[in-house]
Amino acid sequence: MNTQLLPSPGTGTPTRPAHGPAPVRETGRFAGQHRRRLLRADALAVTAWSSLAASVALWLADGGLAASSSPAGMITALGIVAGLAGMDLVLLMLLLAARIPFIDSAVGHDRALEFHRKLGKPSLYLLLAHGLLIAVGYGMAEGLDPVSEAAALWVLVPDMWLAFISLALFIAVVVTSLVAVRRRFPYEFWYAVHLLTYAAVLASLPHQFSVGGLFAVGTWQRWYWLAICIATGAALLYYRIIQPVRATFRHQLTVERVTSVAPGVVNIEMSGLQLGSLAGNGGRFFIWRFLAPGLWWHPHPFSLSAEPMRTGPDGHGRVRITVRDLGRGSAQLLRLRRGTKVAVEGPYGLFSSAARSKDRVVMIGAGIGITPLRALLENTPFAPGQATVLLRGHSNQELYLGEEILELCRQRGATLFHLTGGRDPGSPDSWLPAAEHRAGYSLEDYVPEIAHADVYVCGPSRWAGSVLKAARAAGVHEDQLHHERFDW
Ligand SMILES: Cc1cc2nc3c(=O)[nH]c(=O)nc-3n(C[C@H](O)[C@H](O)[C@H](O)COP(=O)(O)OP(=O)(O)OC[C@H]3O[C@@H](n4cnc5c(N)ncnc54)[C@H](O)[C@@H]3O)c2cc1C
């Protein structure tokens, strides 16, 4: 076992720190925050399902069933219900992507986006069904085939041509978001097409209020539908545009120093104002834009690798990220100049003390994924002997910020393991170096009490998947697993 344990690092033998692991006795200090977070997540799920039920209830309350006595009426009714449910899902998708702090702090940014992605196909299918069923239903009532009916709707019914364009835009957005298609295009292309969602929603709105009687002037259904559309638009405007612009002006971030950590990896230190309110909780990530020629339009998600440090009055201070050249844009950041202004959005994510549920904590990182653990280790609460840090890399040089982490572990009484070396070619899915894997080590050998700990994992996705699997097998409950993904 290639280990480095405190307080006697570098012995090469698996000894425990002087104080040893603290016995598992929960003070329950995180129980309250954990319960509140689960309640918030439940409340969100109930609200989402209720909004879907409400969209159908609008139609029922308007006597929708009574109007669907004939086959044509029934098909049209199904089309209307599909349209209402589809639009409701689209609004939910927009809210999940709006970076609303309540949602972010309940389920985390990545899970919110995961739900957002999951709703893509069902909402598109519902909207397609809406268009198709309406064309068939209206066509049957008027003695026209669906294609002629669709053409008649486009030409004769006001606002309907916009609805057709909206549907075409939705198709483009969902198709370009499919993983297989998305990977073929640069991020910027996918992002630009994704922005069409807003155009699609706006184009779909006029026909919802001008065609049919459900949302006629004076009905309460019209007010409800208007209210949820306006609330969604306002949340997007505030959290995606106004809030980031305000944060950028408030904090006045400027690049102070770019220093090398390892080949292709740098620390970017920035100075700014009121940094106390920038990140109350270590380990969260921000979206950064470095306002230099050719770079200003690149939005980069990077985690803090050190807590904001106060250096003067009025919250004057420094903040730091650690960046690896994982692509064309991030490689350019290695040559950033002192004095470059920085726009910031965030904090986002739940890779912080806000996710804690247990007194014990285990942090497992590989490669550049080690760096957010450095910030987390700095300020997440634990008693000496209650934290374990496992760092994984091919070589010591790849254990980025390893010296700083070692020093923090010393100061705070955390146990540290360095796991270096190549993978076992026979078991590429093992998260351990080949020697440890062949020797039969498991996660519990490093952290016997892992089932009673919060486990934070950050690193390459396949490796992180193996760690999460091992943690689950060791009895760690899903709520105790906190994973930061660096890919998208
Ligand atoms: C939550 C999170 C935290 C991260 N923290 C770190 C960190 O601390 N250190 C580090 O080195 N790397 C981190 N990454 C990875 C880092 O964001 C990407 O490696 C980097 O943005 C790639 O940019 P690129 O231009 O070099 O790559 P390309 O693949 O060429 O990307 C092109 C464009 O896509 C944008 N982009 C790429 N990935 C994302 C994404 N996930 N979300 C939004 N826009 C994206 C880039 O900003 C750029 O404009 C993190 C990623 C995420 C999702």
XYZ file of N, CA, C and O in Angstrom, residues 297-460:
656
model
N -15.592 35.532 -24.137
C -16.868 34.833 -24.357
C -16.808 33.358 -23.959
O -17.741 32.606 -24.178
N -15.703 32.899 -23.340
C -15.607 31.498 -22.873
C -16.103 31.389 -21.437
O -15.431 31.865 -20.531
N -17.225 30.759 -21.180
C -17.641 30.573 -19.783
C -17.010 29.289 -19.233
O -17.303 28.208 -19.722
N -16.119 29.397 -18.247
C -15.455 28.209 -17.716
C -15.932 27.890 -16.301
O -15.760 28.713 -15.405
N -16.464 26.690 -16.081
C -16.735 26.311 -14.687
C -15.430 25.844 -14.019
O -14.796 24.911 -14.519
N -15.017 26.498 -12.968
C -13.843 26.083 -12.193
C -14.194 26.165 -10.713
O -14.839 27.117 -10.271
N -13.708 25.169 -9.953
C -13.956 25.148 -8.506
C -12.896 25.992 -7.806
O -11.794 26.162 -8.329
N -13.221 26.466 -6.617
C -12.192 27.142 -5.807
C -11.210 26.072 -5.334
O -11.615 24.969 -4.980
N -9.924 26.425 -5.330
C -8.959 25.479 -4.751
C -8.438 26.002 -3.424
O -7.630 25.349 -2.774
N -8.877 27.185 -3.038
C -8.557 27.721 -1.711
C -9.688 28.648 -1.318
O -10.315 29.280 -2.177
N -9.964 28.698 -0.035
C -10.998 29.597 0.458
C -10.604 31.042 0.198
O -9.408 31.376 0.217
N -11.581 31.943 -0.020
C -11.242 33.354 -0.167
C -10.458 33.837 1.051
O -10.794 33.481 2.189
N -9.380 34.602 0.809
C -8.522 35.064 1.910
C -8.647 36.574 2.021
O -8.461 37.291 1.032
N -8.972 37.034 3.220
C -9.121 38.481 3.422
C -7.749 39.104 3.581
O -6.942 38.631 4.381
N -7.494 40.167 2.822
C -6.175 40.803 2.946
C -6.273 42.260 3.361
O -5.262 42.911 3.567
N -7.468 42.804 3.458
C -7.577 44.215 3.819
C -8.983 44.537 4.272
O -9.838 43.656 4.355
N -9.229 45.826 4.558
C -10.573 46.234 5.000
C -11.578 46.100 3.856
O -11.208 45.851 2.718
N -12.839 46.260 4.160
C -13.932 46.184 3.169
C -13.967 44.858 2.426
O -14.333 44.806 1.245
N -13.513 43.787 3.064
C -13.591 42.484 2.412
C -12.602 42.319 1.281
O -12.709 41.395 0.471
N -11.631 43.255 1.165
C -10.577 43.120 0.155
C -9.907 41.770 0.329
O -9.594 41.380 1.459
N -9.632 41.051 -0.720
C -8.994 39.766 -0.493
C -8.612 39.065 -1.773
O -8.647 39.650 -2.859
N -8.236 37.792 -1.612
C -7.794 36.991 -2.755
C -8.618 35.721 -2.839
O -9.041 35.187 -1.812
N -8.744 35.218 -4.022
C -9.436 33.961 -4.226
C -8.628 33.184 -5.269
O -7.937 33.795 -6.093
N -8.681 31.861 -5.209
C -7.797 31.096 -6.092
C -8.512 29.915 -6.743
O -9.316 29.237 -6.099
N -8.192 29.700 -8.017
C -8.635 28.478 -8.691
C -7.392 27.785 -9.239
O -6.346 28.428 -9.399
N -7.503 26.491 -9.499
C -6.379 25.763 -10.102
C -6.894 25.128 -11.386
O -7.924 24.435 -11.377
N -6.178 25.425 -12.486
C -6.702 25.084 -13.815
C -5.740 24.161 -14.548
O -4.536 24.399 -14.558
N -6.302 23.149 -15.173
C -5.493 22.260 -16.008
C -5.891 22.479 -17.470
O -7.065 22.701 -17.777
N -4.909 22.387 -18.375
C -5.216 22.636 -19.794
C -5.897 21.402 -20.395
O -5.285 20.594 -21.072
N -7.203 21.338 -20.136
C -7.956 20.169 -20.610
C -8.537 20.384 -21.999
O -9.175 19.501 -22.568
N -8.352 21.587 -22.544
C -8.885 21.873 -23.884
C -8.249 23.138 -24.403
O -7.396 23.738 -23.751
N -8.717 23.567 -25.592
C -8.122 24.737 -26.234
C -8.253 25.993 -25.369
O -7.294 26.725 -25.159
N -9.465 26.222 -24.836
C -9.724 27.439 -24.056
C -8.959 27.467 -22.746
O -8.337 28.472 -22.389
N -8.975 26.347 -22.020
C -8.291 26.335 -20.714
C -6.777 26.426 -20.905
O -6.073 26.983 -20.061
N -6.249 25.931 -22.033
C -4.804 26.040 -22.290
C -4.402 27.510 -22.413
O -3.328 27.905 -21.954
N -5.300 28.328 -22.991
C -4.987 29.758 -23.136
C -4.889 30.449 -21.772
O -4.185 31.433 -21.621
N -5.594 29.902 -20.782
C -5.611 30.533 -19.453
C -4.249 30.438 -18.762
O -3.961 31.179 -17.837
N -3.424 29.502 -19.210
C -2.100 29.347 -18.600
C -1.237 30.586 -18.861
O -0.263 30.830 -18.170
N -1.636 31.364 -19.901
C -0.842 32.548 -20.246
C -1.594 33.833 -19.902
O -1.319 34.891 -20.458
N -2.525 33.756 -18.960
C -3.292 34.946 -18.562
C -2.368 36.026 -18.030
O -1.382 35.727 -17.355
N -2.716 37.287 -18.284
C -1.864 38.379 -17.804
C -2.391 38.971 -16.509
O -3.607 39.010 -16.299
N -1.470 39.439 -15.700
C -1.827 40.163 -14.473
C -2.671 41.377 -14.871
O -2.385 42.021 -15.886
N -3.708 41.660 -14.090
C -4.546 42.829 -14.375
C -5.782 42.492 -15.212
O -6.649 43.341 -15.387
N -5.872 41.253 -15.736
C -7.062 40.871 -16.514
C -8.290 40.891 -15.602
O -8.277 40.314 -14.515
N -9.326 41.567 -16.052
C -10.578 41.616 -15.274
C -11.332 40.294 -15.440
O -11.192 39.625 -16.473
N -12.128 39.935 -14.420
C -12.801 38.631 -14.446
C -14.293 38.796 -14.119
O -14.637 39.423 -13.113
N -15.147 38.229 -14.971
C -16.588 38.202 -14.665
C -16.882 36.875 -13.974
O -16.312 35.842 -14.337
N -17.753 36.917 -12.990
C -17.999 35.703 -12.193
C -19.491 35.445 -12.011
O -20.285 36.380 -11.947
N -19.845 34.183 -11.970
C -21.229 33.735 -11.750
C -21.198 32.640 -10.717
O -20.410 31.700 -10.868
N -21.997 32.717 -9.698
C -22.023 31.626 -8.719
C -22.079 32.170 -7.302
O -22.357 33.344 -7.114
N -21.832 31.382 -6.271
C -21.370 29.994 -6.329
C -22.484 29.001 -6.676
O -23.635 29.241 -6.365
N -22.084 27.902 -7.317
C -23.011 26.836 -7.666
C -22.536 25.515 -7.071
O -21.370 25.368 -6.727
N -23.455 24.560 -7.045
C -23.072 23.202 -6.660
C -23.267 22.922 -5.185
O -23.544 23.822 -4.388
N -23.112 21.655 -4.862
C -23.314 21.205 -3.480
C -22.072 20.486 -2.981
O -22.162 19.700 -2.051
N -20.933 20.728 -3.639
C -19.711 20.040 -3.240
C -19.084 20.855 -2.117
O -17.989 21.409 -2.240
N -19.798 20.935 -1.016
C -19.402 21.835 0.064
C -19.965 21.309 1.373
O -20.669 20.298 1.403
N -19.685 22.048 2.446
C -20.192 21.631 3.756
C -21.715 21.621 3.783
O -22.317 20.962 4.631
N -22.347 22.366 2.861
C -23.812 22.395 2.825
C -24.392 21.010 2.553
O -25.562 20.754 2.823
N -23.572 20.089 2.017
C -24.069 18.734 1.722
C -23.792 17.768 2.869
O -24.211 16.607 2.811
N -23.114 18.224 3.920
C -22.721 17.290 4.978
C -23.937 16.736 5.717
O -24.904 17.433 5.977
N -23.838 15.460 6.061
C -24.900 14.834 6.853
C -24.317 14.087 8.043
O -25.027 13.717 8.961
N -22.985 13.839 8.025
C -22.322 13.044 9.078
C -21.155 13.821 9.665
O -20.604 14.720 9.026
N -20.732 13.411 10.862
C -19.561 14.065 11.483
C -18.278 13.703 10.758
O -17.351 14.494 10.664
N -18.213 12.452 10.287
C -17.011 11.988 9.594
C -17.039 12.409 8.135
O -18.106 12.485 7.521
N -15.839 12.611 7.565
C -15.813 12.988 6.152
C -14.632 12.309 5.456
O -13.550 12.156 6.048
N -14.871 11.871 4.237
C -13.829 11.224 3.434
C -13.756 11.988 2.104
O -14.789 12.245 1.487
N -12.545 12.379 1.704
C -12.390 13.119 0.440
C -11.484 12.316 -0.477
O -10.366 11.989 -0.098
N -11.984 12.009 -1.659
C -11.222 11.164 -2.575
C -11.107 11.895 -3.911
O -12.119 12.196 -4.550
N -9.863 12.200 -4.317
C -9.691 12.969 -5.551
C -8.606 12.383 -6.420
O -7.674 11.739 -5.943
N -8.731 12.627 -7.737
C -7.699 12.188 -8.676
C -7.416 13.323 -9.643
O -8.332 14.053 -10.050
N -6.141 13.482 -10.003
C -5.747 14.499 -10.983
C -6.205 15.884 -10.578
O -6.142 16.250 -9.414
N -6.743 16.629 -11.558
C -7.164 18.003 -11.274
C -8.363 18.013 -10.311
O -8.646 19.013 -9.648
N -9.056 16.876 -10.189
C -10.175 16.744 -9.247
C -9.746 16.828 -7.787
O -10.588 16.923 -6.886
N -8.446 16.800 -7.549
C -7.944 16.930 -6.179
C -8.139 18.364 -5.676
O -8.367 18.598 -4.494
N -8.086 19.329 -6.630
C -7.980 20.724 -6.198
C -9.198 21.261 -5.423
O -9.008 21.982 -4.452
N -10.458 20.916 -5.804
C -11.566 21.406 -4.969
C -11.568 20.789 -3.577
O -12.095 21.379 -2.630
N -10.959 19.588 -3.447
C -10.890 18.961 -2.123
C -9.995 19.782 -1.195
O -10.188 19.807 0.013
N -9.002 20.459 -1.786
C -8.097 21.306 -1.011
C -8.899 22.414 -0.292
O -8.706 22.691 0.884
N -9.839 23.054 -1.031
C -10.663 24.108 -0.439
C -11.632 23.530 0.588
O -11.856 24.111 1.653
N -12.181 22.365 0.277
C -13.128 21.723 1.197
C -12.432 21.359 2.508
O -12.955 21.593 3.606
N -11.230 20.799 2.368
C -10.454 20.380 3.540
C -10.140 21.572 4.437
O -10.053 21.449 5.653
N -10.005 22.727 3.799
C -9.625 23.922 4.548
C -10.695 24.330 5.554
O -10.383 24.778 6.644
N -11.980 24.157 5.169
C -12.975 24.734 6.089
C -14.136 23.823 6.474
O -14.963 24.217 7.276
N -14.201 22.611 5.922
C -15.361 21.797 6.339
C -15.133 21.312 7.768
O -14.026 20.895 8.128
N -16.163 21.382 8.634
C -15.931 21.065 10.038
C -15.707 19.572 10.291
O -16.422 18.740 9.747
N -14.684 19.238 11.057
C -14.492 17.869 11.573
C -13.517 17.924 12.729
O -12.680 18.841 12.825
N -13.621 16.929 13.625
C -12.701 16.848 14.761
C -11.468 16.052 14.319
O -11.557 15.253 13.382
N -10.304 16.243 14.978
C -9.121 15.462 14.598
C -9.440 13.969 14.601
O -10.112 13.469 15.500
N -8.987 13.272 13.556
C -9.235 11.832 13.463
C -10.523 11.481 12.746
O -10.804 10.307 12.515
N -11.326 12.498 12.377
C -12.617 12.191 11.746
C -12.615 12.416 10.234
O -13.668 12.324 9.610
N -11.442 12.757 9.682
C -11.408 12.986 8.229
C -10.301 12.160 7.593
O -9.229 11.985 8.174
N -10.574 11.647 6.399
C -9.569 10.900 5.640
C -9.527 11.460 4.218
O -10.583 11.719 3.622
N -8.309 11.643 3.713
C -8.143 12.171 2.357
C -7.373 11.143 1.539
O -6.310 10.676 1.967
N -7.900 10.771 0.390
C -7.204 9.834 -0.507
C -6.927 10.556 -1.816
O -7.864 11.013 -2.490
N -5.647 10.678 -2.159
C -5.283 11.357 -3.403
C -4.722 10.334 -4.375
O -3.838 9.553 -4.023
N -5.208 10.388 -5.618
C -4.819 9.390 -6.611
C -4.206 10.083 -7.829
O -4.766 11.066 -8.342
N -3.054 9.580 -8.254
C -2.423 10.128 -9.461
C -1.443 9.103 -10.002
O -1.084 8.148 -9.297
N -0.984 9.315 -11.249
C -0.002 8.379 -11.792
C 1.319 8.510 -11.080
O 2.029 7.537 -10.850
N 1.666 9.763 -10.746
C 2.941 10.008 -10.069
C 2.701 11.063 -8.998
O 1.630 11.688 -8.967
N 3.721 11.284 -8.158
C 3.588 12.314 -7.132
C 3.323 13.677 -7.753
O 2.598 14.496 -7.194
N 3.902 13.911 -8.941
C 3.725 15.201 -9.602
C 2.259 15.465 -9.951
O 1.827 16.601 -10.060
N 1.499 14.376 -10.124
C 0.088 14.520 -10.478
C -0.807 14.695 -9.258
O -2.019 14.842 -9.404
N -0.226 14.632 -8.074
C -1.031 14.893 -6.872
C -1.006 16.400 -6.648
O -0.308 16.914 -5.784
N -1.777 17.110 -7.495
C -1.702 18.572 -7.502
C -2.029 19.151 -6.132
O -2.943 18.693 -5.458
N -1.289 20.176 -5.740
C -1.440 20.849 -4.444
C -1.201 19.873 -3.290
O -1.661 20.103 -2.173
N -0.505 18.767 -3.585
C -0.286 17.716 -2.576
C 0.411 18.235 -1.323
O 0.045 17.850 -0.205
N 1.386 19.131 -1.495
C 2.117 19.664 -0.328
C 1.177 20.468 0.565
O 1.202 20.347 1.790
N 0.343 21.305 -0.071
C -0.588 22.132 0.715
C -1.584 21.232 1.445
O -1.953 21.487 2.591
N -2.004 20.187 0.779
C -2.993 19.282 1.392
C -2.357 18.546 2.572
O -2.959 18.397 3.641
N -1.106 18.150 2.393
C -0.379 17.481 3.476
C -0.313 18.398 4.702
O -0.577 17.976 5.831
N 0.003 19.669 4.470
C 0.119 20.625 5.566
C -1.239 20.822 6.256
O -1.336 20.846 7.489
N -2.294 20.916 5.440
C -3.636 21.085 6.025
C -4.030 19.862 6.850
O -4.633 19.982 7.918
N -3.688 18.669 6.344
C -4.009 17.436 7.076
C -3.269 17.438 8.417
O -3.831 17.036 9.446
N -2.031 17.889 8.397
C -1.258 17.979 9.647
C -1.950 18.900 10.642
O -2.151 18.554 11.786
N -2.305 20.088 10.129
C -2.905 21.088 11.022
C -4.237 20.622 11.589
O -4.541 20.857 12.744
N -5.049 19.933 10.746
C -6.413 19.635 11.154
C -6.600 18.211 11.682
O -7.680 17.843 12.112
N -5.533 17.410 11.616
C -5.638 16.050 12.146
C -6.402 15.106 11.233
O -7.208 14.287 11.712
N -6.184 15.241 9.928
C -6.831 14.327 8.964
C -5.826 13.263 8.535
O -4.621 13.493 8.554
N -6.312 12.107 8.168
C -5.454 11.031 7.678
C -5.324 11.157 6.161
O -6.332 11.357 5.474
N -4.093 11.051 5.670
C -3.870 11.258 4.237
C -3.226 10.030 3.608
O -2.251 9.498 4.148
N -3.774 9.599 2.498
C -3.175 8.500 1.726
C -2.823 9.008 0.338
O -3.654 9.649 -0.313
N -1.606 8.746 -0.082
C -1.228 9.014 -1.475
C -1.274 7.690 -2.221
O -0.608 6.736 -1.822
N -2.029 7.636 -3.289
C -2.152 6.395 -4.058
C -1.621 6.662 -5.457
O -2.334 7.200 -6.312
N -0.359 6.337 -5.685
C 0.237 6.654 -6.985
C 0.620 5.378 -7.728
O 0.876 4.340 -7.110
N 0.665 5.530 -9.045
C 1.029 4.392 -9.894
C -0.020 4.167 -10.951
O -1.144 4.677 -10.845
N 0.352 3.419 -11.986
C -0.572 3.159 -13.095
C -1.672 2.187 -12.710
O -1.619 1.550 -11.650
N -2.676 2.109 -13.603
C -3.788 1.179 -13.370
C -3.356 -0.243 -13.673
O -2.393 -0.461 -14.391
N -4.114 -1.187 -13.152
C -3.886 -2.590 -13.479
C -4.491 -2.833 -14.870
O -5.714 -2.703 -15.033
N -3.640 -3.145 -15.894
C -4.200 -3.308 -17.251
C -5.273 -4.390 -17.302
O -6.201 -4.326 -18.113
N -5.184 -5.361 -16.387
C -6.184 -6.437 -16.361
C -7.510 -5.976 -15.771
O -8.546 -6.597 -15.993
N -7.495 -4.895 -14.975
C -8.723 -4.371 -14.351
C -8.746 -2.859 -14.514
O -8.568 -2.126 -13.534
N -8.966 -2.370 -15.745
C -8.892 -0.914 -15.964
C -9.931 -0.137 -15.166
O -9.797 1.067 -14.996
N -10.971 -0.820 -14.669
C -11.999 -0.107 -13.916
C -11.686 0.032 -12.434
O -12.478 0.611 -11.682
N -10.540 -0.496 -12.020
C -10.210 -0.346 -10.602
C -9.766 1.092 -10.348
O -9.056 1.692 -11.147
N -10.156 1.639 -9.215
C -9.792 3.029 -8.894
C -8.423 3.085 -8.202
O -7.861 4.162 -8.017
N -7.866 1.931 -7.866
C -6.592 1.870 -7.143
C -5.416 1.698 -8.103
O -5.590 1.206 -9.214
N -4.201 2.038 -7.680
C -3.036 1.691 -8.497
C -2.914 0.167 -8.576
O -3.416 -0.567 -7.705
N -2.190 -0.298 -9.628
C -2.123 -1.739 -9.898
C -1.670 -2.536 -8.671
O -2.270 -3.563 -8.327
N -0.608 -2.061 -7.976
C -0.041 -2.836 -6.859
C -1.070 -3.037 -5.744
O -1.253 -4.143 -5.226
N -1.777 -1.953 -5.393
C -2.781 -2.034 -4.325
C -3.961 -2.909 -4.741
O -4.511 -3.661 -3.953
N -4.320 -2.790 -6.034
C -5.445 -3.580 -6.524
C -5.121 -5.069 -6.444
O -5.918 -5.873 -5.946
N -3.873 -5.400 -6.915
C -3.475 -6.820 -6.908
C -3.350 -7.330 -5.486
O -3.626 -8.485 -5.203
N -2.953 -6.448 -4.559
C -2.815 -6.870 -3.163
C -4.182 -7.028 -2.487
O -4.268 -7.426 -1.323
N -5.246 -6.639 -3.209
C -6.605 -6.886 -2.712
C -7.137 -5.818 -1.770
O -8.092 -6.059 -1.032
N -6.544 -4.614 -1.823
C -7.043 -3.554 -0.940
C -8.412 -3.063 -1.400
O -8.701 -3.020 -2.599
N -9.226 -2.648 -0.427
C -10.535 -2.067 -0.748
C -10.648 -0.725 -0.016
O -9.793 -0.389 0.807
N -11.721 -0.025 -0.309
C -11.939 1.295 0.302
C -11.950 1.204 1.831
O -11.400 2.062 2.532
N -12.560 0.129 2.352
C -12.648 -0.019 3.823
C -11.275 -0.201 4.454
O -11.101 0.076 5.636
N -10.288 -0.701 3.690
C -8.944 -0.838 4.261
C -8.348 0.533 4.573
O -7.559 0.687 5.486
N -8.729 1.522 3.783
C -8.240 2.875 4.022
C -9.110 3.613 5.033
O -8.625 4.371 5.862
N -10.431 3.388 4.923
C -11.374 4.088 5.813
C -12.365 3.065 6.361
O -13.459 2.882 5.827
N -12.007 2.390 7.474
C -12.899 1.331 7.972
C -14.307 1.847 8.316
O -15.277 1.109 8.199
N -14.422 3.113 8.693
C -15.735 3.641 9.123
C -16.448 4.365 7.988
O -17.325 5.206 8.232
N -16.094 4.058 6.754
C -16.628 4.853 5.625
C -18.159 4.860 5.559
O -18.769 5.852 5.151
N -18.798 3.785 6.010
C -20.270 3.732 5.940
C -20.907 4.812 6.811
O -22.086 5.137 6.634
N -20.127 5.384 7.739
C -20.676 6.420 8.641
C -20.125 7.795 8.279
O -20.036 8.667 9.146
N -19.708 7.964 7.050
C -19.069 9.237 6.667
C -19.747 9.833 5.436
O -20.409 9.138 4.667
N -19.576 11.149 5.271
C -19.888 11.780 3.986
C -18.697 11.562 3.085
O -17.556 11.772 3.509
N -18.941 11.159 1.843
C -17.832 10.847 0.930
C -17.885 11.815 -0.257
O -18.881 11.868 -0.988
N -16.825 12.607 -0.418
C -16.719 13.570 -1.526
C -15.764 12.990 -2.567
O -14.636 12.630 -2.222
N -16.230 12.907 -3.814
C -15.408 12.296 -4.864
C -15.284 13.266 -6.046
O -16.286 13.815 -6.517
N -14.056 13.484 -6.514
C -13.862 14.330 -7.692
C -12.673 13.816 -8.501
O -11.585 13.625 -7.946
N -12.893 13.596 -9.779
C -11.819 13.092 -10.632
C -12.401 12.671 -11.973
O -13.602 12.858 -12.220
N -11.588 12.093 -12.854
C -12.098 11.656 -14.161
C -13.338 10.780 -14.007
O -13.411 9.973 -13.062
